[in-house]
PDB file of C-alpha atoms in Angstrom:
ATOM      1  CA  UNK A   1     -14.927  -2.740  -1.099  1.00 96.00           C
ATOM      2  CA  UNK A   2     -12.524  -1.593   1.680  1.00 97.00           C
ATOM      3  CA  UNK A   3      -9.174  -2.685   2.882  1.00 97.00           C
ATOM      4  CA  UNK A   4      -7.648  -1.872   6.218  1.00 96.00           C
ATOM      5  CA  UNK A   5      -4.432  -2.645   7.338  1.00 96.00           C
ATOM      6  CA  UNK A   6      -4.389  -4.896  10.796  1.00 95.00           C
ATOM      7  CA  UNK A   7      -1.034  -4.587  11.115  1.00 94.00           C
ATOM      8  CA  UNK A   8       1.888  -1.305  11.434  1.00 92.00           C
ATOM      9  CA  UNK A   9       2.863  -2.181   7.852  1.00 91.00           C
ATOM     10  CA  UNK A  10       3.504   1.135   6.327  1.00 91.00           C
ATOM     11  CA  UNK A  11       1.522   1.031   2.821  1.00 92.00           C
ATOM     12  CA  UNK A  12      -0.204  -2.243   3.125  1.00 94.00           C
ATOM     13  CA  UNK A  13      -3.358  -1.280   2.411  1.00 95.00           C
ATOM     14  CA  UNK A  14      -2.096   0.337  -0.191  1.00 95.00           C
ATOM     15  CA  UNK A  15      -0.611  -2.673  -1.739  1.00 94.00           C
ATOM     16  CA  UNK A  16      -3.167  -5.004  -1.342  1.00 96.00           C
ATOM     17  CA  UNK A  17      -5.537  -2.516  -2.713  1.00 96.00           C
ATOM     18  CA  UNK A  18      -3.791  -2.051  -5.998  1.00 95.00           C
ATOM     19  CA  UNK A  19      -3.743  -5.998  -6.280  1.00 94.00           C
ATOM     20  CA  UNK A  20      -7.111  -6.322  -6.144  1.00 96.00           C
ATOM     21  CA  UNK A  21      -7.427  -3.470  -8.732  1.00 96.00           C
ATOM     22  CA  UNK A  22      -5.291  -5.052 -11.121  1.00 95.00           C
ATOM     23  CA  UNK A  23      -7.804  -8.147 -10.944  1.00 96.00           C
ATOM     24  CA  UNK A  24     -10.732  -5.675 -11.395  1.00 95.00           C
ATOM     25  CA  UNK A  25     -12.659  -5.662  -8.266  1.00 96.00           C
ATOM     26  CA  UNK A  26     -13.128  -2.093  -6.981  1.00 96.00           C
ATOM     27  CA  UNK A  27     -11.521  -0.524  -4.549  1.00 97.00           C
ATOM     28  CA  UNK A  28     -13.298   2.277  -2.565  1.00 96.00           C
ATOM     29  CA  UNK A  29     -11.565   2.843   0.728  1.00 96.00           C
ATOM     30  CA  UNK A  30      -8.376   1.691   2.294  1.00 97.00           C
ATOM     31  CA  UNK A  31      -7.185   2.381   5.716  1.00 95.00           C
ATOM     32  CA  UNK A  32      -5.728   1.458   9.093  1.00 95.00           C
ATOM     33  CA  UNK A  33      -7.935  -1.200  11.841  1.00 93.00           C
ATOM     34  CA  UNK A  34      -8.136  -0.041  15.283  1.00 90.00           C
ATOM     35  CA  UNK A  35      -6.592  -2.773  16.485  1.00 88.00           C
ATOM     36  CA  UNK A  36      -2.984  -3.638  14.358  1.00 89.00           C
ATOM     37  CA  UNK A  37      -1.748  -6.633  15.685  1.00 90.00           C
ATOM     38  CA  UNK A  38      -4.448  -8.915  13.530  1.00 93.00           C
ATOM     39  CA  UNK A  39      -2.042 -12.575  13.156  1.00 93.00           C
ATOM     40  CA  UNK A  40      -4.371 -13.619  10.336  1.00 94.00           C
ATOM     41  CA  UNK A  41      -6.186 -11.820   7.440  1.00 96.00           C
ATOM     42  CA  UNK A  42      -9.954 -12.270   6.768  1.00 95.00           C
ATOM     43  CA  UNK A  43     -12.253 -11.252   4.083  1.00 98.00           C
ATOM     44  CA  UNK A  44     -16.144  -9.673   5.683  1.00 97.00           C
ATOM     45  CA  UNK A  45     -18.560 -10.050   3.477  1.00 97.00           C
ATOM     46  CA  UNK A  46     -22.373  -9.896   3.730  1.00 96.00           C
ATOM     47  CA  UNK A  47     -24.024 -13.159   2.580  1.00 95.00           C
ATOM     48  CA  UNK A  48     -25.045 -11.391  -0.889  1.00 96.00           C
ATOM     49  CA  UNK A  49     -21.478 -11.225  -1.659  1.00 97.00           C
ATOM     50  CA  UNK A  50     -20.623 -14.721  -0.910  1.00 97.00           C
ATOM     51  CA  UNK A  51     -19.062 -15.436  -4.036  1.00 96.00           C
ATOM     52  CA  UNK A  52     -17.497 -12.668  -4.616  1.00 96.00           C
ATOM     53  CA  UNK A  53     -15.797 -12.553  -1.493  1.00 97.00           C
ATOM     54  CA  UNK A  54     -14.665 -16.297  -1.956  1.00 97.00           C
ATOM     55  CA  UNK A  55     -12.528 -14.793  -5.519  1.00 96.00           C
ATOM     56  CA  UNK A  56     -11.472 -11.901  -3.284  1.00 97.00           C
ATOM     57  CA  UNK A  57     -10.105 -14.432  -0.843  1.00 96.00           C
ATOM     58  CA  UNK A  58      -8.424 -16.415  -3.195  1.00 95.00           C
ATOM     59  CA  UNK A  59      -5.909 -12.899  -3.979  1.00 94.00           C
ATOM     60  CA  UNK A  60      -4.946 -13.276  -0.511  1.00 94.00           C
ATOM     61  CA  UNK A  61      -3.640 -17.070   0.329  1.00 89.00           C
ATOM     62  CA  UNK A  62      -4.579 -18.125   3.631  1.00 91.00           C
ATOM     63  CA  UNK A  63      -7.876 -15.720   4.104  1.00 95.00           C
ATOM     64  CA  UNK A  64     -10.279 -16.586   6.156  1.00 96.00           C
ATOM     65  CA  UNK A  65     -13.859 -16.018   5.371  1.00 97.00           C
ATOM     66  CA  UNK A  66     -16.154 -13.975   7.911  1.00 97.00           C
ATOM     67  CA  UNK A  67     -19.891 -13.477   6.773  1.00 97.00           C
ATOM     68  CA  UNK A  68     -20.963 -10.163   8.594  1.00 96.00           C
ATOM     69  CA  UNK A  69     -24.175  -7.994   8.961  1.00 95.00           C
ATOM     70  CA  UNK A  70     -22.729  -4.970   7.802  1.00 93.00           C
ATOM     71  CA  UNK A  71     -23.229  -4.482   3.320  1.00 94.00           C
ATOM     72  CA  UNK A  72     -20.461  -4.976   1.372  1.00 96.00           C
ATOM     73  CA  UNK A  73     -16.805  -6.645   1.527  1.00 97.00           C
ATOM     74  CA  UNK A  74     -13.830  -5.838   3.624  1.00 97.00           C
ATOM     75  CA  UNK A  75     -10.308  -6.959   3.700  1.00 97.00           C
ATOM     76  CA  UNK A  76      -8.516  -6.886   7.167  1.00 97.00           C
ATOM     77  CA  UNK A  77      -4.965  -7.785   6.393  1.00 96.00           C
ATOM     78  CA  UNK A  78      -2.857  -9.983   9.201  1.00 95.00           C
ATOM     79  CA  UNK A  79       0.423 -10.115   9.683  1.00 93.00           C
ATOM     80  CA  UNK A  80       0.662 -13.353   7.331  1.00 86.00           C
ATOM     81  CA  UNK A  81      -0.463 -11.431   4.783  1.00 89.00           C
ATOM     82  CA  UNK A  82       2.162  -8.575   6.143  1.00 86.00           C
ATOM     83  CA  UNK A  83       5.139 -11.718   5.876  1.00 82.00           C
ATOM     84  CA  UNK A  84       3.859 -12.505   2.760  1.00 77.00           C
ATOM     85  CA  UNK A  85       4.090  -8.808   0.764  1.00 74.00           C
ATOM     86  CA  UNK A  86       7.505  -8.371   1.755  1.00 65.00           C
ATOM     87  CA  UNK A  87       8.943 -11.522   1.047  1.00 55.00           C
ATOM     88  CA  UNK A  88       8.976 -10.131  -2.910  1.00 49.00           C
ATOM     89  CA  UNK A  89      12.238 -10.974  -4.495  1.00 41.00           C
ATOM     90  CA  UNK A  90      14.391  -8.078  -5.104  1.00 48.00           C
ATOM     91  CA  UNK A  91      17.450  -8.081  -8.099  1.00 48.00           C
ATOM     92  CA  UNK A  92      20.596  -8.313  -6.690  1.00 52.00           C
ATOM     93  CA  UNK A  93      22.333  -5.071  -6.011  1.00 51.00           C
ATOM     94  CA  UNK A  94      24.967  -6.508  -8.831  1.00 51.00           C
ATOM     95  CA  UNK A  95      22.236  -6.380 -11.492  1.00 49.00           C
ATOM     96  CA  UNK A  96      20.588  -2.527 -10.091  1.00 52.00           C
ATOM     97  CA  UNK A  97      24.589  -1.128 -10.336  1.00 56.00           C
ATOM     98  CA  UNK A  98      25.546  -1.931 -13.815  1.00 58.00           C
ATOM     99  CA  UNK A  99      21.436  -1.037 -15.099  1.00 59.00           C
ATOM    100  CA  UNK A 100      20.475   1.675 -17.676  1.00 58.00           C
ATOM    101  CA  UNK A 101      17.893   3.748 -17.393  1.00 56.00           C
ATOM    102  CA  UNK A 102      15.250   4.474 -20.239  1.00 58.00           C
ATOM    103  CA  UNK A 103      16.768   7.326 -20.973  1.00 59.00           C
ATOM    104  CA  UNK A 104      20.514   6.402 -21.640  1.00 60.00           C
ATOM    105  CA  UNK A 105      21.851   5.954 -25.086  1.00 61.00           C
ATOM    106  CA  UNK A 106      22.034   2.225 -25.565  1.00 58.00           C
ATOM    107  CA  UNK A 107      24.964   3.094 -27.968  1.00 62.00           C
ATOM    108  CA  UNK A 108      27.285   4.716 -25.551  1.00 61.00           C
ATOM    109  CA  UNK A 109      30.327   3.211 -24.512  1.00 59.00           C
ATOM    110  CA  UNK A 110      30.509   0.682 -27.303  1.00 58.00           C
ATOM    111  CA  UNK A 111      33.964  -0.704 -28.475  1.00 61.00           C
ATOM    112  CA  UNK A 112      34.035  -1.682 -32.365  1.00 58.00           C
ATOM    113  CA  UNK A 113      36.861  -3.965 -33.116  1.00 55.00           C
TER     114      UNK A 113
END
């Protein structure tokens, strides 16, 4: 499987590869499309790989399905997937300032009384 990045995301590929390797499909190439200004994101996949491609799909709400000639499946991510990857929730900068690291004695900086 392949997954190119339709879009001038920096990493996206990336991303959306790693996804799909935490659900334990295979990941062989990732890269940019020719074209980056794809709106949507679709899933090629030869018509042996139907099925598969449908559960690949499903990773990636809003997918459209595209059965091609060529072997194999390929993910061309859009710009809704794009929307989508950054829209993660991030802790408020409140939380990140008064964090500990892994490292830090968890008994520093403790009153008894």
């Amino acid at each position: 499987m392949a997954v190119y990045d339709g879009t001038r995301q920096s990493g996206l590929a990336s991303r959306a590869a790693r996804t799909l390797s935490r659900h334990d499909f295979t990941v062989a190439r990732t890269g940019n499309t020719g074209n980056q200004n794809h709106a949507a994101t679709f899933v090629q996949y030869d018509a042996t790989l139907k099925s598969q491609a449908q559960k690949v799909s499903q990773l990636f709400p809003g997918a459209q399905l595209r059965q091609v000639t060529r072997p194999g499946i390929n993910v061309v991510l859009g710009q809704s997937y794009a929307a989508s990857a950054m829209s993660v929730s991030r802790a408020p900068a409140s939380l990140a300032a008064n964090a500990r690291s892994a490292v830090d004695d968890l008994c520093s900086n403790l009153s008894h009384g």
